[in-house]
Coordinates of C-alpha atoms and ligand atoms in Angstrom, one line a residue:
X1 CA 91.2 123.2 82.0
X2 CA 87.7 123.4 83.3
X3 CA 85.9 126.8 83.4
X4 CA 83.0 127.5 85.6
X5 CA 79.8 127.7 84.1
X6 CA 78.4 130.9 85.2
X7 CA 76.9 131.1 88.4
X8 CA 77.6 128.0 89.0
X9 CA 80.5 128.1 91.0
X10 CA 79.9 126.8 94.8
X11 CA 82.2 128.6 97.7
X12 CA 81.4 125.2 100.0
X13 CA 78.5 122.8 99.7
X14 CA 75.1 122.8 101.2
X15 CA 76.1 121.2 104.5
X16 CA 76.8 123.1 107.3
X17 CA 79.5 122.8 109.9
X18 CA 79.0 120.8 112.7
X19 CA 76.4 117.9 112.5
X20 CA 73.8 118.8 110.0
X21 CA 70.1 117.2 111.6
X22 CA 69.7 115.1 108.3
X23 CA 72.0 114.5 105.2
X24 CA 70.1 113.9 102.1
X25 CA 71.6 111.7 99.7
X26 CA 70.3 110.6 96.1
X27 CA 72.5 107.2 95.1
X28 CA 72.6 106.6 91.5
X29 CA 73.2 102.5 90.9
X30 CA 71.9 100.3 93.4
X31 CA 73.5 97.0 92.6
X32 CA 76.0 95.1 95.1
X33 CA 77.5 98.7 96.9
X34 CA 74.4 100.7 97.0
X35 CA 71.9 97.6 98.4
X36 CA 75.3 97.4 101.1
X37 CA 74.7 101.1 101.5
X38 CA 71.1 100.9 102.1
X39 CA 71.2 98.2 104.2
X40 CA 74.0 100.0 106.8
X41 CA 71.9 103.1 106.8
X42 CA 68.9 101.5 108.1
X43 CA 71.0 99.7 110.6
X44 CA 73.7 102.4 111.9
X45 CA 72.8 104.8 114.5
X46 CA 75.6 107.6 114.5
X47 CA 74.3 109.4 110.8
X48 CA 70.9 110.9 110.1
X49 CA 70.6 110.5 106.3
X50 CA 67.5 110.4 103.9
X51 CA 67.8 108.8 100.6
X52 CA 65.9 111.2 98.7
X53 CA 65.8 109.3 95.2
X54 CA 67.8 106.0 93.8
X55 CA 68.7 105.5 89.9
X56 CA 69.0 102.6 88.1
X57 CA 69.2 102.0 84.6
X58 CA 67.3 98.4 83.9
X59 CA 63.5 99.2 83.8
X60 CA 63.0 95.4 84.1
X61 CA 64.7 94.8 87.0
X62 CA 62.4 93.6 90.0
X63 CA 63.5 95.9 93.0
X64 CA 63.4 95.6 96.8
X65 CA 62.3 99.0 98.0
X66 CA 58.9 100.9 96.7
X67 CA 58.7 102.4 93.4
X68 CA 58.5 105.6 94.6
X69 CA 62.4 105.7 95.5
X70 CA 63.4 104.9 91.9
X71 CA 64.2 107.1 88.6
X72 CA 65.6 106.1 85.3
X73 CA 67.0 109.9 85.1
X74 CA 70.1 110.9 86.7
X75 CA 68.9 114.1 86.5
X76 CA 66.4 113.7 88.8
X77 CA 69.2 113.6 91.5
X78 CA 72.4 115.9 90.2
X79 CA 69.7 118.7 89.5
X80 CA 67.4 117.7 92.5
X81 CA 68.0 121.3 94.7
X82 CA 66.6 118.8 98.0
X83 CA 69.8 116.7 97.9
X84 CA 72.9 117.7 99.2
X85 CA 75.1 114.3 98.3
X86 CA 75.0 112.5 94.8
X87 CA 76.4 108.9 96.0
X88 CA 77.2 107.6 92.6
X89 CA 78.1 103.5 92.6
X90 CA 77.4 102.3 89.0
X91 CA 79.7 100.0 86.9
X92 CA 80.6 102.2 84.1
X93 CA 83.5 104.8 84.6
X94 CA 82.5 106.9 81.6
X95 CA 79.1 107.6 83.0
X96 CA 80.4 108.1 86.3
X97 CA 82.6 110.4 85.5
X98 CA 79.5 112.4 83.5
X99 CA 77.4 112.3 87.0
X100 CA 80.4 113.3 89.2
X101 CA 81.5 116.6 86.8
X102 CA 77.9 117.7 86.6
X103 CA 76.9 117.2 90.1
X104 CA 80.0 118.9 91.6
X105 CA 79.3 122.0 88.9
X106 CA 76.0 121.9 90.7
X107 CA 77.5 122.0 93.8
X108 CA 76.8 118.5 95.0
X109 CA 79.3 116.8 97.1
X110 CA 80.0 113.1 95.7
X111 CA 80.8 110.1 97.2
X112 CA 81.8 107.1 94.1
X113 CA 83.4 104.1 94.8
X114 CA 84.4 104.2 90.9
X115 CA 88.1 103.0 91.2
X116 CA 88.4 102.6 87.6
X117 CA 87.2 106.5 86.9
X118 CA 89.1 108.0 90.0
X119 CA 92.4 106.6 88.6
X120 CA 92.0 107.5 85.4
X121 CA 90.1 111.2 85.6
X122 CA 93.1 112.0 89.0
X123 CA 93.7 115.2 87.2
X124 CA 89.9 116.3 86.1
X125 CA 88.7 115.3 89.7
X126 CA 91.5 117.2 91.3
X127 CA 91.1 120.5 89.3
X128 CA 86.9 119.7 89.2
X129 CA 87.0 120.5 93.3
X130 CA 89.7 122.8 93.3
X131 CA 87.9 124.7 90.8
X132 CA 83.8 124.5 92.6
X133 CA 85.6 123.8 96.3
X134 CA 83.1 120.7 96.0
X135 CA 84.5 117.6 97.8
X136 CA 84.4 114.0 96.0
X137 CA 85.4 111.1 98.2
X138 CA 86.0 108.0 97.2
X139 CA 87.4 105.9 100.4
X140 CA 85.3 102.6 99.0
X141 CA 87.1 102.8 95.4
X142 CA 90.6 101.7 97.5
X143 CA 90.1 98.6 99.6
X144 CA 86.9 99.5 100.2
X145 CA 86.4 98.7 104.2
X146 CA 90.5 99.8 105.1
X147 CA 90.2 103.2 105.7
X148 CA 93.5 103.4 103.6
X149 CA 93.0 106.8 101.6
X150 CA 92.0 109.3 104.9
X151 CA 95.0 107.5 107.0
X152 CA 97.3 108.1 104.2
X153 CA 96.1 111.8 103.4
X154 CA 96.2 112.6 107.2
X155 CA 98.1 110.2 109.6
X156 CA 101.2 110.0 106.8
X157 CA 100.9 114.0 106.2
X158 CA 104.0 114.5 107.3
X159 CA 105.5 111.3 107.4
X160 CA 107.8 110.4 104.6
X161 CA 106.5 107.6 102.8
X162 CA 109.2 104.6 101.5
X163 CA 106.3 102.4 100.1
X164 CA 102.9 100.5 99.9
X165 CA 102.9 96.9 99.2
X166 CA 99.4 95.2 99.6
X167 CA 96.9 92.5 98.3
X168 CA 94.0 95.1 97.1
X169 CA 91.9 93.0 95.0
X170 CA 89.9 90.6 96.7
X171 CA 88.4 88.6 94.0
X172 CA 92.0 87.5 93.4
X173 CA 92.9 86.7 96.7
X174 CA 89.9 84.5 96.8
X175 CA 90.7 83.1 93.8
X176 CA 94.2 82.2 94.9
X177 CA 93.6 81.1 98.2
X178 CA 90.8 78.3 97.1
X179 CA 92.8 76.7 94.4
X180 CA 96.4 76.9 96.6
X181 CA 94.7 74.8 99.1
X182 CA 93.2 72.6 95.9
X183 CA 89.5 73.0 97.3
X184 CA 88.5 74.3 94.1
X185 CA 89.3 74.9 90.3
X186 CA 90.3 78.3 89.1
X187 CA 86.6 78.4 87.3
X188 CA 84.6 77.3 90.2
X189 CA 86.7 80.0 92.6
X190 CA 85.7 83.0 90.1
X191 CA 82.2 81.7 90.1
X192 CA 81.9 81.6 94.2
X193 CA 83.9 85.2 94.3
X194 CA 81.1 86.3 91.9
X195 CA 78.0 84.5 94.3
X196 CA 79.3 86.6 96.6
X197 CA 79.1 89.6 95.3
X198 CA 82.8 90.5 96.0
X199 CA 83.9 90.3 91.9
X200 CA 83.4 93.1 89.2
X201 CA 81.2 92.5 87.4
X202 CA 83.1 91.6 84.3
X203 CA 85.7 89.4 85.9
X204 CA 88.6 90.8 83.5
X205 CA 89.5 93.5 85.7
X206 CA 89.7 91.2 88.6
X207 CA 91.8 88.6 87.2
X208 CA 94.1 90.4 84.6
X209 CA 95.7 93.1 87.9
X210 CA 93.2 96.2 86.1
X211 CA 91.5 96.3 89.1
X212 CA 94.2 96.6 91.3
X213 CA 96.0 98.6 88.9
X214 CA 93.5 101.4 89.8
X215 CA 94.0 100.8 93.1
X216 CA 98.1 101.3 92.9
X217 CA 97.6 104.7 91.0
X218 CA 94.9 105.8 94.0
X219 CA 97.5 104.9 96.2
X220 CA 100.2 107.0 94.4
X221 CA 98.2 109.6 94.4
X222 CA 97.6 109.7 98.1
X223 CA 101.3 108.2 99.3
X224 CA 102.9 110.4 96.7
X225 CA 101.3 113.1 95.2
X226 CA 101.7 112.1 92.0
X227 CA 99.1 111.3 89.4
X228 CA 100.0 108.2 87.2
X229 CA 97.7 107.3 84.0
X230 CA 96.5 103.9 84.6
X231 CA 97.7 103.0 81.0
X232 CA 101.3 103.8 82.2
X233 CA 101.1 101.3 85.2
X234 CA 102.2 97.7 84.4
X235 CA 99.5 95.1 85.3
X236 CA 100.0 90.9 85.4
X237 CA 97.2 89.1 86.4
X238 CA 96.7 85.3 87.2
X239 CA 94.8 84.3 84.1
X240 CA 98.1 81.9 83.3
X241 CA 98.3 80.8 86.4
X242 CA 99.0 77.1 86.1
X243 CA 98.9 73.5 88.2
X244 CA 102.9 73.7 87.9
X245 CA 103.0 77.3 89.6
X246 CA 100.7 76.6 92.7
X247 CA 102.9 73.4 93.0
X248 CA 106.4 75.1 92.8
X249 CA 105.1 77.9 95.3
X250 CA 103.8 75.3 97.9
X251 CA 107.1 73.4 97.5
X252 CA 108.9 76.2 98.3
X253 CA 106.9 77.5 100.8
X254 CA 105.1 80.5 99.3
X255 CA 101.8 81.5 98.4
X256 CA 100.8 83.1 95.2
X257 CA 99.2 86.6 95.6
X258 CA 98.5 89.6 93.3
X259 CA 100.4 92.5 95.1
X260 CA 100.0 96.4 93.7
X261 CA 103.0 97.6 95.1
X262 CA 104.2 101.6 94.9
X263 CA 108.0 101.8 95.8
X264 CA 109.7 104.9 96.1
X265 CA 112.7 104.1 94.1
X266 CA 116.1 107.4 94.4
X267 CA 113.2 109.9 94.3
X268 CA 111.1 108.2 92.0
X269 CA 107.8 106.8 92.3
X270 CA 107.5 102.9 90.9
X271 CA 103.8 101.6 90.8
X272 CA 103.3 98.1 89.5
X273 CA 101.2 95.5 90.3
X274 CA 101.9 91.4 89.5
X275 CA 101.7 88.3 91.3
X276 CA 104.3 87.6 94.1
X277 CA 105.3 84.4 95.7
X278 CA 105.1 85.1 99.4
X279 CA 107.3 83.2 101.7
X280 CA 105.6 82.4 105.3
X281 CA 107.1 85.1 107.4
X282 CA 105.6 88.0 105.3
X283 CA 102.3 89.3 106.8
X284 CA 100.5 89.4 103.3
X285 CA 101.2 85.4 103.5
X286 CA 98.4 85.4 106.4
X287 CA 95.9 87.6 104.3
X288 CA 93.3 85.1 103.0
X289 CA 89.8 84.5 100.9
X290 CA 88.7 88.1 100.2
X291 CA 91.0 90.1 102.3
X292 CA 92.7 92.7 101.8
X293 CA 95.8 93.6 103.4
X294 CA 98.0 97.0 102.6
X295 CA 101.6 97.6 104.0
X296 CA 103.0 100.7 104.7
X297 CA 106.1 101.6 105.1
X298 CA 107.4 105.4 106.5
X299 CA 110.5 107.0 107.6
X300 CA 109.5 107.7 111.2
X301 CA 106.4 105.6 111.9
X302 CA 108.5 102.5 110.4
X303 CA 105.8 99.8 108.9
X304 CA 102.4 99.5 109.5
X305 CA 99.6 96.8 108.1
X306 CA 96.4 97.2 107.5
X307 CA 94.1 94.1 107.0
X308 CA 90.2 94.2 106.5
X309 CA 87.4 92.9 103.5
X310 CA 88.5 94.9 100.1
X311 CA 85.1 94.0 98.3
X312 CA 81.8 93.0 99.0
X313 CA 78.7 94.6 99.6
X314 CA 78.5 95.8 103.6
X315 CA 81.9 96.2 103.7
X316 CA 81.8 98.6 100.5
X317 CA 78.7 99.8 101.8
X318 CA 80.4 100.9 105.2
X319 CA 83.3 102.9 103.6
X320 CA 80.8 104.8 101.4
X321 CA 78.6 105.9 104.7
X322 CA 81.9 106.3 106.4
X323 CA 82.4 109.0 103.3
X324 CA 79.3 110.3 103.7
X325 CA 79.4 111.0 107.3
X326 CA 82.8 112.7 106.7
X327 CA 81.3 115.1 104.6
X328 CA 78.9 116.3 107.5
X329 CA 82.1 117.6 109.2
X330 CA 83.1 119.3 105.8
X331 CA 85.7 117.0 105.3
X332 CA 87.3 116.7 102.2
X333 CA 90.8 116.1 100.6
X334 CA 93.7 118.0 100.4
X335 CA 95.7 116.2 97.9
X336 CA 98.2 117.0 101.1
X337 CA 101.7 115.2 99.7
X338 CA 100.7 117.1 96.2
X339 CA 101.0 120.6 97.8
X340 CA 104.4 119.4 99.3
X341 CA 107.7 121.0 97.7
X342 CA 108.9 117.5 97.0
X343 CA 107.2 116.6 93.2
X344 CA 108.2 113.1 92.2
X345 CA 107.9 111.7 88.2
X346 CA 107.3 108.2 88.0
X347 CA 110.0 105.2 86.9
X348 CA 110.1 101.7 85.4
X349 CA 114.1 101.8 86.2
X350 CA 114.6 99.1 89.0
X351 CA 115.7 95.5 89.5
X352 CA 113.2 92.9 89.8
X353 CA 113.8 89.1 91.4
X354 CA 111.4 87.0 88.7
X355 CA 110.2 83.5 88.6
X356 CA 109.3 82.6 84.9
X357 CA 107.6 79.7 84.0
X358 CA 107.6 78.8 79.9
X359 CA 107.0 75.7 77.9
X360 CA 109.5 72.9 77.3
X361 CA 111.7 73.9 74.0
X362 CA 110.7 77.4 73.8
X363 CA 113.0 80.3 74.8
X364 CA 112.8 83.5 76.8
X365 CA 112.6 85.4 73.5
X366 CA 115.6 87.4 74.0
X367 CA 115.1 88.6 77.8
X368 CA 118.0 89.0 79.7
X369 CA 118.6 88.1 83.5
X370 CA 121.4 90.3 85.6
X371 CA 121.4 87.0 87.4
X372 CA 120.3 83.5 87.5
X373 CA 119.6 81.9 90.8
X374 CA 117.3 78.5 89.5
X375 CA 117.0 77.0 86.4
X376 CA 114.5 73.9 85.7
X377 CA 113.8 71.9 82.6
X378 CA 111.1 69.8 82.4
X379 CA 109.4 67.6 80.0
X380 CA 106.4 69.6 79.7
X381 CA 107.7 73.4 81.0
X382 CA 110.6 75.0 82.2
X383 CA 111.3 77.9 84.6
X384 CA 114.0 80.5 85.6
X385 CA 114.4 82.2 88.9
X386 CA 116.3 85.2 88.3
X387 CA 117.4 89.0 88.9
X388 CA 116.3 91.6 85.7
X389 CA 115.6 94.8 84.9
X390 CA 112.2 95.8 85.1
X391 CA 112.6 98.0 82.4
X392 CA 113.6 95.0 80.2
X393 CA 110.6 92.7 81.7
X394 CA 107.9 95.4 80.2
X395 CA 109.1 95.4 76.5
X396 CA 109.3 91.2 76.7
X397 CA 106.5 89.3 74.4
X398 CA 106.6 86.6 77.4
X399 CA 103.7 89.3 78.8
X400 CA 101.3 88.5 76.6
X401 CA 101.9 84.6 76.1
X402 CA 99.0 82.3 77.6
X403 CA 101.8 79.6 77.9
X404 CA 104.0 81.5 80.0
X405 CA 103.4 82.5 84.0
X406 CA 105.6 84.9 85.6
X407 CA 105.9 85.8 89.3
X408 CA 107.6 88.2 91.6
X409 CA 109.4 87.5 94.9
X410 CA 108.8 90.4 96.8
X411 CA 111.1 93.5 97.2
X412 CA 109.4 94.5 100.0
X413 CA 110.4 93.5 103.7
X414 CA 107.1 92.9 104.6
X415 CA 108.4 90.3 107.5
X416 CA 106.4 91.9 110.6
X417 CA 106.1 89.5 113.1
X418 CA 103.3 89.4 115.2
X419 CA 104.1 86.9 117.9
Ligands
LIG1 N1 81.2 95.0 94.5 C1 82.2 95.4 95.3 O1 82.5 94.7 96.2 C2 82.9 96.7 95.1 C3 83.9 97.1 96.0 C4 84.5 98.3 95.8 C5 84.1 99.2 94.8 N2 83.1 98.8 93.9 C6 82.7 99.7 92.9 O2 81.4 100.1 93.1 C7 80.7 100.4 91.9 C8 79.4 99.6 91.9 O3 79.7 98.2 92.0 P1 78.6 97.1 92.2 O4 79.4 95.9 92.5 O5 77.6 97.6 93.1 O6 78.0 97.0 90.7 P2 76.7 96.2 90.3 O7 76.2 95.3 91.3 O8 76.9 95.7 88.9 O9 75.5 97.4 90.2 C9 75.6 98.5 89.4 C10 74.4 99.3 89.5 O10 74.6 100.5 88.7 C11 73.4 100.7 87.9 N3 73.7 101.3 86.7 C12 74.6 101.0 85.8 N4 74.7 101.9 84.8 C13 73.8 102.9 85.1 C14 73.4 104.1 84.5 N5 74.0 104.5 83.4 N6 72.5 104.9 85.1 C15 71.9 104.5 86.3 N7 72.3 103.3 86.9 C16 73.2 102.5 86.3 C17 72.8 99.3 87.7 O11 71.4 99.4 87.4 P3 70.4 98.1 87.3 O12 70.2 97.7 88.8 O13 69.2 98.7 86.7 O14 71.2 97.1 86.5 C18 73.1 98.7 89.1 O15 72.1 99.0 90.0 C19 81.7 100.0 90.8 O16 82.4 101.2 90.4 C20 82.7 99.1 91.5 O17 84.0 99.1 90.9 C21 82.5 97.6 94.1

């Protein structure tokens, strides 16, 4: 429960309605995103914003605006009574969380494209602007240039969602693309993805579906209404990804891509994210390098793609400005499907199409398929292609073995054709 301090507590922020003459904004962290940021600014007409301050943490660091701009204190910005919006894009989700809870209690809007920290403080950020009637947007921290988050809170309010299937991690989908098409090794991909500037910054969270992960339980939140801990959400990455797979997929006809999907499953909410093999006439097949590219699928409005760049700084920069200049028209979320009367819980109870891959002579430690539709054995590895329960998938040891690649086929009807 968070209790106002006294005094403290805000009835709206500074801005005014209408178009405000000048926003000023302090940015704490001005790596990939806030340089993006700075650079749009200077160069977009339609906003009038000041940065006031910009903090960084390395005193070392050579920088490429005046001194004067700069402040090793974050203070000097969340307690600064000149700015009106604390645009907080650092790399460490503790912190972040610390800068958006006492700017908000100071009546600061925030804008944070902290994916990582919005998925895993849902409730605290939720009850933090309920509680001080502060907004905190974070339209970058989900697929940063798709406006995904606003088109889901408003355009979907009263549409009932089915499901969102998309490629939300664009480091990956680099990845994947450049060694499908055997331009590159898996090493060399990661390296260009982090040249240009479009990987975390510890690679991990790209790679092992983390990263994504936080973008599903965004996605829940906003599709669903529900708020899922991140360390309830099952994440497979492509660290095991191997020769073998990219060659069984392109035999076959499919790429490999790392899907988050969120499936509304007999009035349950599933949210899991793991590589799928996508066969050519699904429209995430098409979604390449660092694209992203999110599915949605509704009752009325039937199913609807989004595609655009998921990472990277002007893209990312864009979606934060884009946040920014919402909040000049007071915008801010309503958490609309979590007001609704229908409140879902979440489930792992559904039935999953698999391709396994595993080492010559080993066994599937005890996992059990419903169904088997292809069985291989090789001198080297082996593989199944089979129908299992999900349920049954997350308690197996083959998650955690380097020799062992598993895949999805999708669940999703995904098959929009565009011509
Ligand atoms: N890169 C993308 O394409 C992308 C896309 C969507 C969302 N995001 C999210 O955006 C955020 C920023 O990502 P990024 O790629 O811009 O990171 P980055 O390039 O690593 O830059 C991080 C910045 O934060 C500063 N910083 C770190 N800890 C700090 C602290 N305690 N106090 C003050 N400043 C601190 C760093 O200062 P120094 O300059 O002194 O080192 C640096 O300027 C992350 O949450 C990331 O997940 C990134």
């Amino acid at each position: 429960m968070i209790i106002p301090d006294a005094g403290a507590l805000c009835t709206g922020i500074r801005l005014k309605p209408g178009k405000m003459s000048k926003i000023k904004i302090g940015i704490i962290g001005f790596g990939c995103v806030g340089r993006g940021l700075y650079d749009v600014l200077q160069k977009t007409g339609g906003i009038e914003a000041e940065i006031v301050k910009i903090c960084v943490k390395d005193r070392s660091k050579p920088r490429s605006l005046p001194a004067h701009y700069f402040t090793f204190d974050r203070y000097e910005i969340i307690a600064n009574p000149e700015i009106d919006v604390v645009v907080e894009l650092i790399d460490d989700a503790e912190v972040a969380f610390e800068i958006v809870r006492e700017s908000v209690r100071r009546g600061k809007a925030v804008v944070t494209a902290n994916k990582k920290m919005v998925a895993e403080r849902f409730a605290e950020l939720y009850e933090l602007q309920n509680v001080y009637k502060v907004p905190v947007l974070y339209e970058a921290a989900c697929c940063a240039s798709i406006p995904v988050i606003r088109n889901l809170e408003e355009y979907y309010d009263n549409d009932q969602l089915k499901a969102i299937e998309g490629i939300v991690n664009g480091t990956t989908n680099f990845i994947l693309s450049k060694v499908s098409d055997g331009r590159l090794s898996y090493g060399l991909a990661l390296k260009n993805a982090q040249d240009n500037g479009f990987a975390e910054s510890d690679p991990f969270s790209d790679v092992s579906g983390l990263d994504a992960k936080y973008k599903a339980c965004i996605l829940t939140a906003h599709a669903f209404g529900l708020f899922v801990e991140p360390q309830r959400v099952f994440n497979y990455g492509i660290e095991t990804l191997s020769g073998f797979d990219l060659r069984y997929a392109s035999e076959k006809g499919y790429k490999i891509k790392l899907i988050a999907s969120v499936k509304k499953i007999h009035d349950k909410i599933a949210t899991w994210v793991i590589p799928q093999l996508v066969p050519r006439e699904n429209i995430l097949y098409q979604v390449d390098q660092e694209y992203n590219g999110v599915l949605v699928e509704a009752v009325f409005s039937d199913r609807q793609f989004f595609i655009g760049k998921g990472a990277g700084s002007h893209p990312t920069g864009s979606a934060v400005l884009s946040d920014i200049s919402a909040l000049t028209y007071n915008y801010r979320y309503e958490y609309k499907k979590r007001q609704q009367k229908q409140q879902y819980e979440p489930t792992n109870e559904f039935e999953l199409k698999v391709y396994i891959r595993f080492p010559a002579g080993s066994t599937l430690q005890g996992l059990s398929f419903l169904s088997i539709e292809e069985e291989y054995k090789g001198r080297d590895v082996q593989y199944v292609v089979g129908t299992l329960l999900f349920s049954d998938l997350l308690k197996s040891p083959l998650l955690s073995d380097a020799n062992v690649f598993i895949a999805q086929f999708p669940t999703l009807t995904a098959d929009i054709h565009l011509n």
